[in-house]
GROMACS .gro file of C-alpha atoms in nm:
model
   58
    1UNK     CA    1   0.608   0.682  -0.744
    2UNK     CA    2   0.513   0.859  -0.478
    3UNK     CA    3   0.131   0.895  -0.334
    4UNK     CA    4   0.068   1.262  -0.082
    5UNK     CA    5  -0.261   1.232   0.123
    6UNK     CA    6  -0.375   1.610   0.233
    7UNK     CA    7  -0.679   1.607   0.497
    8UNK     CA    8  -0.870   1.916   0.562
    9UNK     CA    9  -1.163   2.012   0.861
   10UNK     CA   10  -1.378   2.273   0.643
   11UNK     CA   11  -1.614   2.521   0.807
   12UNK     CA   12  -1.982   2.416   0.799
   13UNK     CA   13  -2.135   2.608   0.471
   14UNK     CA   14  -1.770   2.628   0.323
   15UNK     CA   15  -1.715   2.320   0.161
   16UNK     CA   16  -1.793   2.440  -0.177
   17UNK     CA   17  -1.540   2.706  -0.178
   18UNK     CA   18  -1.247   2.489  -0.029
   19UNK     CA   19  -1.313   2.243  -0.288
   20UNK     CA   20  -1.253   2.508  -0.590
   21UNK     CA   21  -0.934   2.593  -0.419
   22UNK     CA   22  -0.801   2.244  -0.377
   23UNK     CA   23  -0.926   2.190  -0.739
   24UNK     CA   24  -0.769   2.533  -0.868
   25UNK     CA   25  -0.431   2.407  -0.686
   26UNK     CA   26  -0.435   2.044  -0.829
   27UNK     CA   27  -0.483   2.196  -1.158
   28UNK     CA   28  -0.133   2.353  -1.164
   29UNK     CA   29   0.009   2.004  -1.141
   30UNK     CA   30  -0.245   1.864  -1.401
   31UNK     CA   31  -0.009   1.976  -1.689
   32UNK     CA   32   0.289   1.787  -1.527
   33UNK     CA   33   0.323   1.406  -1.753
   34UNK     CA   34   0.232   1.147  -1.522
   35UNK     CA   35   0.127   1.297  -1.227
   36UNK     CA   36  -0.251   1.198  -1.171
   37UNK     CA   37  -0.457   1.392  -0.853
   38UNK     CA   38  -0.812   1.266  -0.701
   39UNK     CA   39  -1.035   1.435  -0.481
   40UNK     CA   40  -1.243   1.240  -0.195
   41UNK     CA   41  -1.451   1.410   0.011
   42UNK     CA   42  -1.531   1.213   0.322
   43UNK     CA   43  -1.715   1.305   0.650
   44UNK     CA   44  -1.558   1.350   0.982
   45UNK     CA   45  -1.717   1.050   1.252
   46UNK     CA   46  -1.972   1.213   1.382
   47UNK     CA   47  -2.123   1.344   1.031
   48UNK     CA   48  -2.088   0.970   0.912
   49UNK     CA   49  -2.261   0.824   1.223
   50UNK     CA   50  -2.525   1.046   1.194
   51UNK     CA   51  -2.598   0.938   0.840
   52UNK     CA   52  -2.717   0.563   0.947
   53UNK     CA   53  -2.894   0.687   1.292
   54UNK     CA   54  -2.638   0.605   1.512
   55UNK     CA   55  -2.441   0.858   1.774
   56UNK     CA   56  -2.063   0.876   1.807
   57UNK     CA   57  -1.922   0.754   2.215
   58UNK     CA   58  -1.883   0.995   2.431
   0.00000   0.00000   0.00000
């Protein structure tokens, strides 16, 4: 088989929307036997740092 990874840097206050397009495209290859999709959001370094209290290196 073969596995695609797509990685996208979304706008601050757009996530929502870029995730109904990436859902509205995976959905045309939904119908296709066999083919499977999943959807991860992640945060970039900085955003994930942040989380546990901790600043990136400058």
């Amino acid at each position: 088989g073969i596995k695609s990874i797509s990685m996208f840097e979304v706008k601050d206050g757009k996530l929502e929307a870029a995730l109904e397009r990436v859902n509205e495209v995976l959905a045309a290859y939904s119908e296709i036997e066999g083919v499977n999709s999943t959807l991860v959001t992640m945060a970039t370094l900085a955003e994930a740092l942040d989380l546990i209290g901790l600043k990136p290196p400058e």
